[in-house]
Each structure stands twice: as C-alpha cells, then as structure tokens.
C-alpha cells in the first residue's frame, strides 16, 4: 500500500486529490483567520473555501497520477527515467485508465469519455423536452430548468463536440501524416486528463448550494456574477476544458507543421489535416479569451472586483464582447474538423479525388480569418454601438461563401464518382450535406440585422444552432466514428444497426428542430421553462421527435459496444482508401510504422491507374510495380 | 466524359425551388404585424426565403441526381473519373454566392436605415426592467408611471429609452418586430411606430433568472384620444429609488397576471393574441 501511494497511479492520485483539496481549503481558512475574518464565507457568490480547493484538488490529482513526474524530474535536474515505451499501446481495458502517452490510446480515451458526456448531455436534453412537452410547470421548477439547459449546452460543447474532434484527430491524424506519435506525447496525455476533471467540476455543480450553474452556457454578466455557487464551478470548469483545448491545438500545430512524412508537402495533406491545422489556429488565438473572461467573472464573484459591476463603473457589455470573441470562432472549432471528416468519407466512398482540393483548403483558411471578425453578430440587439452592426453583418454573410464552396465541392466530388452508400459513414456524410445546408441558410438569415432583431433569442436561434451543431457537427462525428471504427478497434460494426441509427437520427433531428423555426418566429423566446399555450401542440411534437432522436442514440451505443467486442475482424483497409492510416493494419501497430512512409502523391488519387499517395517503408520502392487497378476505365452510362 | 444533362438539372432545380418558394411564402412566418417596421422586415424575410428555397433545391437536386446516376451496383469495385476540379466552375460558385450575400447585406442595410429613421415628434417612453417586472415612465406626461402595462397611441413614433435595474433583460414585442436588450448601467433605445390598434404582449427575451419565462407586460395600442385619457389617469410619478426586490416584483407580476385572468395552467398564458381587442 505504501508503495502504491508512492508510485504514480490511481492510489497516489486519490491521495494527491485529498492533499490538494486540503491545501486549498487550509490556505483559505488560515488566511481568513489570520486576517481576522470568519473562517468560512458563505455569501452565495463567495465560498472561497470551496472554490480554491476546486482549483488545487485537480492539480493534486494530476501530480499524484504522474502527469508531471517526467517534467518535475527534468526541472529538478534529476536523471530522467528513460522511456522504454512499455506503457505504449493498450492490451487490457485497464490500460485506458492510466497516464498513457500513446496517441492511439489517448484518442480512444478522448472518444469514449466524450461519448459518455454526450449521453449525459442527451439525458439533460430529454429532461428539458419532458418539461417543455406541455405548457406550465410539470417536472422541474424554473431554477432547476435553467440549470438543465445551461449544463446541457456546456457539456455538449465543452465536453463532447470540441474534445471529440480532438480525440478523432488524435487517433488518425498522426498516422495520416506518417508520424509515429504526436509531437508532445506527455502534453497530449495531460490534455486528455484535464477533460474528465472539467466534467467532474461541471457535474459537481449540481451538488452546490443553490443548484447547478443556471445563467446559460453563455454565462452573461451580471446574471452570472450574482448567481449562486454553481456558477463558480462553471468558471473553473471552463479553465480546465479550455487549457485542454489549447494544449491539444499547440500539439496539433507542431505535429502537422514538423512531423509530416517525407514528400507530404502542404498540397498533399489530406483535408482532415488541413481542417485540424485551421481549427488549431482558431483555438490558440481565441480560447484564451473565454478563459480570461471566466476568470474576470470569478474575480468579480469572489474577490469583489468590478469588471462587470455597473454600480462600480464596470461595463456589462464588455463581457459579451470578450465572450463572443472566443465563442463565435468556437463554432468553427466545432465545424471545421467535421468538414475534414466529411471530405475523407466522401472522397473514399465516391471513389474520386476531392473536387477543387486547393480551394477546399483555402476555404478553410478563409473561414479562420473571417471567424475572428464576426463575433458581434451575437450582439445586434445587445445595445452595443450601432455603427458596428453593418460591418459585422457583411463579414458574417461573407463567411457563407467559403462554407458554400465546401458544400458545392462535395457535390462536385460525387459527380462522375462510384458512390458507395453501403457504409453508415457515407449515409451520415450525405445526410450532413442536406441538414447542414438548412442550418447554413438560417445562419445567413440571422446574420441580417433587421431579421436578427426579430429572431434573436427566440426558438429560431435554438433551431439554427441545433441544425449546425447537431445536423452539422454531430453528424460529422458519427460519420467519422463509423468510418474509422474498423481502424480503431480492428473490428467491423453492424451496418444494419448503423442504418437504423442514421434514419432515427435524421428523422429525429428534422422533426425536433424544424418546427422550432416557426414557433420562434411566432413569439416563443428561448431559455424559458414555460411558454404560452398556443405553442403547446408544436412543443409536444418536438418532444416526441426528440424522444426518437434519443432512442436512436441507444442503437448506436449498442452497436458500438457489441461490435467492439464481437464484431467480425476488419482488414487493414476495408474502405479501400488511399490515405496512410489505411495502409497499416487495423488496429495499427503500437508505433504505427516500422519505417516512416514516403508520400509520393495527393491523398485522393482515385481513378488514376497506378497512382499512389504513399509508399510504406517495408515496400521496396524501386521494385514496386504500380498495381493496375481492377477497372480504372469509367463505366460510362 | 459521359454527358450530364446540366440544363435539365438546372431547370428542375429552378422549378422545384420555385415550388418550395411559392409554398413557403404563403406562410405568415413572423405572425401578425403591428408596426411600420413589420412590412419591410417581413418582405426581406420573404426575399431570403425565396433565395434560400432555390439554394436548397439546387443542393438537393444535384445530390439526388448524383446518387441516382452514380450509385454503384453491388460488386463494382472500380473508381470514379479522376477529375480534380474545374477552375471556371469553382469561380462561379465563389462569385455567385458572394454577389447574393452582398445583395442581402445591402438590402438589409437599407431596411435597417428605414426602420430606425427617427421622426420629428416621437413619444418618449422610459422602460425600467428588473427581475421580473416591467415598469414604464412617460417623461413628457409629467413623468407618470405604470407597472406591468403600457399604452401608446397608434400611428405615432415611439422611442423607448430602456434601463435595466439589475441584470440584462430584453424588450420584445413580436408584432412590432423590435427587440432591444436592457443593459444595467447604460440606456439603450428602440424606435417603433405602431400602426395597428390592439393588445399585445411584451416578452423578456434575455435570460434573467428563475422568473424569466413569466416576465411579461401588457402592451395596448389605441387611438390618440383613448391614450390621452389613459395617460392622464396615471397618478404616481416615477419614484426616485425605482427598485423592488425580486420577490416584490414577482408578486406584482403575479397580481397583474391574475387580474388579467390569464394564468391558467401556464404562467405566461395569453392575454393578448387569442383575444386581440379591436377598438
């Protein structure tokens, strides 16, 4: 036991958590007593004796878990422990519960953890729809209701969509570019372990006096600065989720820029790599803003600073400016990696090169640049200086252009292809194109100031965000998960269950979110626990379809769990794709490659006889005769 | 390269787009109109719906055609044609959407200037919002005030000067198509010219706490004479420290809604739309 408490692992992590909490708690109490104050401060915005341990305990956990062991030894000048890589790979399920630095293990850790939070967030959504099925108050009182939608959005955004894309890319991106691992494997592992910490903190807010944070995921001041203790849990949780996000994107940037296999110039990078490069550029620039603004709220709450206290010269609107300067680019953080996934899935399943590959890559960069210039379109009715509205409207509408380029290029890719619709991944990719188009259209409408004045903060906005985040991001996540499931697990999933999942999700999404457009325009505001009875019928319809949407996800869960254990063995390249991750076995060997592959062509050279994207190290390149394709002559009809 | 009937696809797209557009603009999307701003805003929305219908139809028709024409038969393991792009086509679908969105932006700008133009003799109404109640002051009428209900004359422009007492609130009368946040510490304003007599509802649209969904007020638009009578009948001036506790405000809100007889099963049941009083 004593030995277990000294070695990095769960026992030492538990001990570290206790020590961290006790340290934070003791620090607050002693400093308060020394200053002649009461030991505890229990005004609702205060509770430093809870908040400080909430910050120190996770560090105790991470130190105990061994997240910093290597760096500490290095910093202290001690001899570092040479890494024999024995911890790489996972042979048992327990290996996923260790501080593992293998990018494939971390990828699985990310994906499973974020799906766990997807189901938590989904359960919260079901409660929301149960309450809204009828006008009046049936299940939860308004305070609890406000907590439900706030945690629903927070969990889905910070613990599901954003880290899920980081997880998928963690697994496939290094292999795709021919790298043995990410650039900073220890930082990578740390990035992952910050996430469950954020999750525990967000969920822990339900136990706080006054209930969970309930000022919306946007946490607008001054509602948030005066809210009960749970709001501080949000402020702190966002720091951990945000730090995770920033560290990962630094890792991706360095990996993509410096670790591509020989021959992989920029124009030979798969679009998923381009997408993650673009996303990471947004994350490193924008995420510090939300971290900063949540600290400002926390300082206002606990230390009595007055950033947003209008009575003491604070500026209420500045919260929104700083918040959206992150949170609008954040919607592209939640969309660009999905664009990348769709490009991979469509090119492979249409057996064709991506139409207009270079413009596709440039469109991503165009979105990155424009994304920083559109934040104030969330504030057209917020009372900000009115001159800013028209310029922001123009940049907002212009962002539809690169987005449109992507949709049209995917259609162009399908033309003259050999379209395989058997795989569920492709079904989700095609469903995504249609569903996302609707979300894009409502986005353009919301970007137009006179329309936004009427639509802002109504259910029309709820419809729009769910069409782009569920019909957009989540559809692309499903496409990616189905597409790379054989690669990650070495087994095939059940396509029949996949199709049930797809159609249930498609019908559920449209049935749930389409009617929200018109009930919003007719006068139903968002974020209400109760609504006028004229909207009763439509809300019942919406709740009914949301139940279908929820049940369809259980089919997915069953399919994934059972197929991972019992599915038929997958070959290395079941979709006959060209990118490098498909040229290794499924699942890939522990270090991905014996020898680094050489990239000799574009990633999507379908239809060109003998064209290769990469030559694996174990092939004798000189002796390789290009294999003729079975039938490269298009079967003209 | 095998021929694709592009012309026919384009015609089918336009035809389907036209059918969708015609069906869609039959719907009164924004509900009833009650101000001069509603006309231009609803027309702008109809324009966008028409354009969007065509965009959606084009995406669906081309996607559907691709699936119909190039879906593989089982066992076909060949590849598609190695087409990498077409610069002219790519330029087209860059430039045309740019033109469309710039048109939308220009049109929106014109509508915005139109609906926010200030007349020479507007009526000023001060709005005071707090958790979870609305009060209104008439600075040009002896600074008299009214709780939970306000009247304005039909056909005259009104400028609302809004002040939040505690957290953010937002002022929305759906029939007027105007909305503006009430921000603590600053005064925001909104301009509207009601052109329809009736009783409407003011809805808070910025999350403001537990009572957010019931934070409403009654809006009465009436002929000038009736308005004058009503405003003369107001007795109290806007008090100096206009700030109630949240509990007091919620109680006032309950009293108002009880008096309206509108509470029913729902805290926000209609006092307005279902029985708009024409007078």
JSON list of C-alpha atoms in Angstrom, two decimals, chain B residues 86-208:
[
{"chain": "B", "resi": 86, "resn": "UNK", "atom": "CA", "xyz": [-12.72, 22.94, -62.74]},
{"chain": "B", "resi": 87, "resn": "UNK", "atom": "CA", "xyz": [-11.49, 26.46, -62.20]},
{"chain": "B", "resi": 88, "resn": "UNK", "atom": "CA", "xyz": [-14.38, 28.11, -64.02]},
{"chain": "B", "resi": 89, "resn": "UNK", "atom": "CA", "xyz": [-16.95, 26.18, -62.03]},
{"chain": "B", "resi": 90, "resn": "UNK", "atom": "CA", "xyz": [-15.16, 26.88, -58.76]},
{"chain": "B", "resi": 91, "resn": "UNK", "atom": "CA", "xyz": [-15.01, 30.58, -59.56]},
{"chain": "B", "resi": 92, "resn": "UNK", "atom": "CA", "xyz": [-18.70, 30.51, -60.38]},
{"chain": "B", "resi": 93, "resn": "UNK", "atom": "CA", "xyz": [-19.71, 29.05, -57.05]},
{"chain": "B", "resi": 94, "resn": "UNK", "atom": "CA", "xyz": [-17.46, 31.51, -55.29]},
{"chain": "B", "resi": 95, "resn": "UNK", "atom": "CA", "xyz": [-18.63, 34.61, -57.10]},
{"chain": "B", "resi": 96, "resn": "UNK", "atom": "CA", "xyz": [-22.39, 33.98, -57.32]},
{"chain": "B", "resi": 97, "resn": "UNK", "atom": "CA", "xyz": [-22.82, 33.36, -53.56]},
{"chain": "B", "resi": 98, "resn": "UNK", "atom": "CA", "xyz": [-20.67, 36.44, -52.90]},
{"chain": "B", "resi": 99, "resn": "UNK", "atom": "CA", "xyz": [-22.97, 38.54, -55.05]},
{"chain": "B", "resi": 100, "resn": "UNK", "atom": "CA", "xyz": [-26.04, 37.07, -53.34]},
{"chain": "B", "resi": 101, "resn": "UNK", "atom": "CA", "xyz": [-24.81, 37.72, -49.81]},
{"chain": "B", "resi": 102, "resn": "UNK", "atom": "CA", "xyz": [-23.66, 41.23, -50.71]},
{"chain": "B", "resi": 103, "resn": "UNK", "atom": "CA", "xyz": [-27.10, 41.87, -52.13]},
{"chain": "B", "resi": 104, "resn": "UNK", "atom": "CA", "xyz": [-28.60, 40.53, -48.90]},
{"chain": "B", "resi": 105, "resn": "UNK", "atom": "CA", "xyz": [-26.31, 42.77, -46.87]},
{"chain": "B", "resi": 106, "resn": "UNK", "atom": "CA", "xyz": [-27.14, 45.86, -48.92]},
{"chain": "B", "resi": 107, "resn": "UNK", "atom": "CA", "xyz": [-30.86, 45.20, -48.79]},
{"chain": "B", "resi": 108, "resn": "UNK", "atom": "CA", "xyz": [-30.63, 44.62, -45.02]},
{"chain": "B", "resi": 109, "resn": "UNK", "atom": "CA", "xyz": [-28.74, 47.85, -44.56]},
{"chain": "B", "resi": 110, "resn": "UNK", "atom": "CA", "xyz": [-31.43, 49.76, -46.45]},
{"chain": "B", "resi": 111, "resn": "UNK", "atom": "CA", "xyz": [-34.19, 48.17, -44.38]},
{"chain": "B", "resi": 112, "resn": "UNK", "atom": "CA", "xyz": [-32.26, 48.90, -41.19]},
{"chain": "B", "resi": 113, "resn": "UNK", "atom": "CA", "xyz": [-31.91, 52.58, -42.03]},
{"chain": "B", "resi": 114, "resn": "UNK", "atom": "CA", "xyz": [-35.57, 52.68, -42.97]},
{"chain": "B", "resi": 115, "resn": "UNK", "atom": "CA", "xyz": [-36.92, 51.15, -39.76]},
{"chain": "B", "resi": 116, "resn": "UNK", "atom": "CA", "xyz": [-34.63, 53.14, -37.49]},
{"chain": "B", "resi": 117, "resn": "UNK", "atom": "CA", "xyz": [-35.33, 56.54, -39.02]},
{"chain": "B", "resi": 118, "resn": "UNK", "atom": "CA", "xyz": [-36.45, 58.97, -36.32]},
{"chain": "B", "resi": 119, "resn": "UNK", "atom": "CA", "xyz": [-39.49, 61.21, -36.86]},
{"chain": "B", "resi": 120, "resn": "UNK", "atom": "CA", "xyz": [-39.75, 64.82, -35.78]},
{"chain": "B", "resi": 121, "resn": "UNK", "atom": "CA", "xyz": [-42.17, 64.34, -32.87]},
{"chain": "B", "resi": 122, "resn": "UNK", "atom": "CA", "xyz": [-41.72, 60.96, -31.31]},
{"chain": "B", "resi": 123, "resn": "UNK", "atom": "CA", "xyz": [-43.29, 59.99, -28.00]},
{"chain": "B", "resi": 124, "resn": "UNK", "atom": "CA", "xyz": [-40.66, 59.08, -25.43]},
{"chain": "B", "resi": 125, "resn": "UNK", "atom": "CA", "xyz": [-41.39, 56.15, -23.13]},
{"chain": "B", "resi": 126, "resn": "UNK", "atom": "CA", "xyz": [-38.93, 55.15, -20.44]},
{"chain": "B", "resi": 127, "resn": "UNK", "atom": "CA", "xyz": [-38.70, 51.44, -19.77]},
{"chain": "B", "resi": 128, "resn": "UNK", "atom": "CA", "xyz": [-37.46, 50.16, -16.43]},
{"chain": "B", "resi": 129, "resn": "UNK", "atom": "CA", "xyz": [-36.84, 46.44, -16.24]},
{"chain": "B", "resi": 130, "resn": "UNK", "atom": "CA", "xyz": [-35.89, 44.33, -13.27]},
{"chain": "B", "resi": 131, "resn": "UNK", "atom": "CA", "xyz": [-36.25, 40.75, -12.11]},
{"chain": "B", "resi": 132, "resn": "UNK", "atom": "CA", "xyz": [-39.06, 40.02, -13.10]},
{"chain": "B", "resi": 133, "resn": "UNK", "atom": "CA", "xyz": [-41.19, 43.05, -13.85]},
{"chain": "B", "resi": 134, "resn": "UNK", "atom": "CA", "xyz": [-41.54, 45.89, -16.29]},
{"chain": "B", "resi": 135, "resn": "UNK", "atom": "CA", "xyz": [-42.43, 49.46, -15.44]},
{"chain": "B", "resi": 136, "resn": "UNK", "atom": "CA", "xyz": [-42.88, 52.38, -17.77]},
{"chain": "B", "resi": 137, "resn": "UNK", "atom": "CA", "xyz": [-42.50, 56.12, -17.41]},
{"chain": "B", "resi": 138, "resn": "UNK", "atom": "CA", "xyz": [-43.85, 58.96, -19.56]},
{"chain": "B", "resi": 139, "resn": "UNK", "atom": "CA", "xyz": [-41.36, 61.82, -19.23]},
{"chain": "B", "resi": 140, "resn": "UNK", "atom": "CA", "xyz": [-43.40, 64.14, -21.45]},
{"chain": "B", "resi": 141, "resn": "UNK", "atom": "CA", "xyz": [-46.58, 63.48, -19.48]},
{"chain": "B", "resi": 142, "resn": "UNK", "atom": "CA", "xyz": [-45.44, 64.63, -16.07]},
{"chain": "B", "resi": 143, "resn": "UNK", "atom": "CA", "xyz": [-43.15, 61.64, -15.65]},
{"chain": "B", "resi": 144, "resn": "UNK", "atom": "CA", "xyz": [-46.12, 59.45, -14.67]},
{"chain": "B", "resi": 145, "resn": "UNK", "atom": "CA", "xyz": [-45.54, 55.75, -14.48]},
{"chain": "B", "resi": 146, "resn": "UNK", "atom": "CA", "xyz": [-47.30, 52.46, -14.97]},
{"chain": "B", "resi": 147, "resn": "UNK", "atom": "CA", "xyz": [-46.49, 48.97, -13.76]},
{"chain": "B", "resi": 148, "resn": "UNK", "atom": "CA", "xyz": [-46.77, 45.90, -15.93]},
{"chain": "B", "resi": 149, "resn": "UNK", "atom": "CA", "xyz": [-48.75, 47.63, -18.65]},
{"chain": "B", "resi": 150, "resn": "UNK", "atom": "CA", "xyz": [-48.19, 50.47, -21.04]},
{"chain": "B", "resi": 151, "resn": "UNK", "atom": "CA", "xyz": [-50.21, 52.25, -23.68]},
{"chain": "B", "resi": 152, "resn": "UNK", "atom": "CA", "xyz": [-49.09, 54.04, -26.80]},
{"chain": "B", "resi": 153, "resn": "UNK", "atom": "CA", "xyz": [-51.08, 55.95, -29.40]},
{"chain": "B", "resi": 154, "resn": "UNK", "atom": "CA", "xyz": [-51.45, 54.35, -32.80]},
{"chain": "B", "resi": 155, "resn": "UNK", "atom": "CA", "xyz": [-49.63, 55.93, -35.73]},
{"chain": "B", "resi": 156, "resn": "UNK", "atom": "CA", "xyz": [-47.12, 57.94, -33.71]},
{"chain": "B", "resi": 157, "resn": "UNK", "atom": "CA", "xyz": [-43.50, 57.02, -33.49]},
{"chain": "B", "resi": 158, "resn": "UNK", "atom": "CA", "xyz": [-42.37, 55.89, -30.05]},
{"chain": "B", "resi": 159, "resn": "UNK", "atom": "CA", "xyz": [-38.81, 55.90, -28.79]},
{"chain": "B", "resi": 160, "resn": "UNK", "atom": "CA", "xyz": [-38.24, 53.59, -25.88]},
{"chain": "B", "resi": 161, "resn": "UNK", "atom": "CA", "xyz": [-35.43, 54.52, -23.52]},
{"chain": "B", "resi": 162, "resn": "UNK", "atom": "CA", "xyz": [-34.55, 51.36, -21.67]},
{"chain": "B", "resi": 163, "resn": "UNK", "atom": "CA", "xyz": [-32.87, 50.93, -18.32]},
{"chain": "B", "resi": 164, "resn": "UNK", "atom": "CA", "xyz": [-32.23, 47.63, -16.55]},
{"chain": "B", "resi": 165, "resn": "UNK", "atom": "CA", "xyz": [-32.07, 47.78, -12.79]},
{"chain": "B", "resi": 166, "resn": "UNK", "atom": "CA", "xyz": [-30.27, 44.52, -12.02]},
{"chain": "B", "resi": 167, "resn": "UNK", "atom": "CA", "xyz": [-29.38, 42.08, -14.81]},
{"chain": "B", "resi": 168, "resn": "UNK", "atom": "CA", "xyz": [-29.85, 42.01, -18.56]},
{"chain": "B", "resi": 169, "resn": "UNK", "atom": "CA", "xyz": [-33.39, 41.91, -19.89]},
{"chain": "B", "resi": 170, "resn": "UNK", "atom": "CA", "xyz": [-34.65, 42.26, -23.40]},
{"chain": "B", "resi": 171, "resn": "UNK", "atom": "CA", "xyz": [-37.65, 44.11, -24.75]},
{"chain": "B", "resi": 172, "resn": "UNK", "atom": "CA", "xyz": [-39.53, 42.24, -27.45]},
{"chain": "B", "resi": 173, "resn": "UNK", "atom": "CA", "xyz": [-42.97, 42.81, -28.88]},
{"chain": "B", "resi": 174, "resn": "UNK", "atom": "CA", "xyz": [-43.19, 40.20, -31.66]},
{"chain": "B", "resi": 175, "resn": "UNK", "atom": "CA", "xyz": [-45.88, 42.06, -33.61]},
{"chain": "B", "resi": 176, "resn": "UNK", "atom": "CA", "xyz": [-43.66, 45.14, -33.73]},
{"chain": "B", "resi": 177, "resn": "UNK", "atom": "CA", "xyz": [-40.57, 43.15, -34.83]},
{"chain": "B", "resi": 178, "resn": "UNK", "atom": "CA", "xyz": [-38.38, 45.15, -32.47]},
{"chain": "B", "resi": 179, "resn": "UNK", "atom": "CA", "xyz": [-36.13, 43.86, -29.78]},
{"chain": "B", "resi": 180, "resn": "UNK", "atom": "CA", "xyz": [-33.50, 45.53, -27.67]},
{"chain": "B", "resi": 181, "resn": "UNK", "atom": "CA", "xyz": [-31.59, 44.43, -24.62]},
{"chain": "B", "resi": 182, "resn": "UNK", "atom": "CA", "xyz": [-31.92, 46.44, -21.44]},
{"chain": "B", "resi": 183, "resn": "UNK", "atom": "CA", "xyz": [-28.41, 46.77, -20.07]},
{"chain": "B", "resi": 184, "resn": "UNK", "atom": "CA", "xyz": [-27.61, 47.76, -16.49]},
{"chain": "B", "resi": 185, "resn": "UNK", "atom": "CA", "xyz": [-25.52, 50.89, -16.42]},
{"chain": "B", "resi": 186, "resn": "UNK", "atom": "CA", "xyz": [-26.42, 52.23, -19.84]},
{"chain": "B", "resi": 187, "resn": "UNK", "atom": "CA", "xyz": [-29.59, 53.38, -21.57]},
{"chain": "B", "resi": 188, "resn": "UNK", "atom": "CA", "xyz": [-30.47, 51.61, -24.78]},
{"chain": "B", "resi": 189, "resn": "UNK", "atom": "CA", "xyz": [-33.18, 52.67, -27.15]},
{"chain": "B", "resi": 190, "resn": "UNK", "atom": "CA", "xyz": [-35.51, 51.32, -29.77]},
{"chain": "B", "resi": 191, "resn": "UNK", "atom": "CA", "xyz": [-37.73, 53.05, -32.28]},
{"chain": "B", "resi": 192, "resn": "UNK", "atom": "CA", "xyz": [-41.14, 51.82, -33.37]},
{"chain": "B", "resi": 193, "resn": "UNK", "atom": "CA", "xyz": [-44.25, 53.20, -34.99]},
{"chain": "B", "resi": 194, "resn": "UNK", "atom": "CA", "xyz": [-47.22, 51.03, -34.03]},
{"chain": "B", "resi": 195, "resn": "UNK", "atom": "CA", "xyz": [-49.77, 51.03, -36.83]},
{"chain": "B", "resi": 196, "resn": "UNK", "atom": "CA", "xyz": [-52.33, 48.63, -35.51]},
{"chain": "B", "resi": 197, "resn": "UNK", "atom": "CA", "xyz": [-54.71, 49.08, -32.60]},
{"chain": "B", "resi": 198, "resn": "UNK", "atom": "CA", "xyz": [-54.82, 46.17, -30.22]},
{"chain": "B", "resi": 199, "resn": "UNK", "atom": "CA", "xyz": [-53.44, 44.48, -27.16]},
{"chain": "B", "resi": 200, "resn": "UNK", "atom": "CA", "xyz": [-50.08, 42.79, -27.45]},
{"chain": "B", "resi": 201, "resn": "UNK", "atom": "CA", "xyz": [-47.53, 41.22, -25.19]},
{"chain": "B", "resi": 202, "resn": "UNK", "atom": "CA", "xyz": [-44.11, 42.45, -24.18]},
{"chain": "B", "resi": 203, "resn": "UNK", "atom": "CA", "xyz": [-41.81, 39.46, -23.72]},
{"chain": "B", "resi": 204, "resn": "UNK", "atom": "CA", "xyz": [-38.46, 39.36, -21.93]},
{"chain": "B", "resi": 205, "resn": "UNK", "atom": "CA", "xyz": [-36.02, 37.58, -24.26]},
{"chain": "B", "resi": 206, "resn": "UNK", "atom": "CA", "xyz": [-32.79, 37.71, -22.31]},
{"chain": "B", "resi": 207, "resn": "UNK", "atom": "CA", "xyz": [-32.32, 35.07, -19.65]},
{"chain": "B", "resi": 208, "resn": "UNK", "atom": "CA", "xyz": [-32.70, 36.92, -16.36]}
]
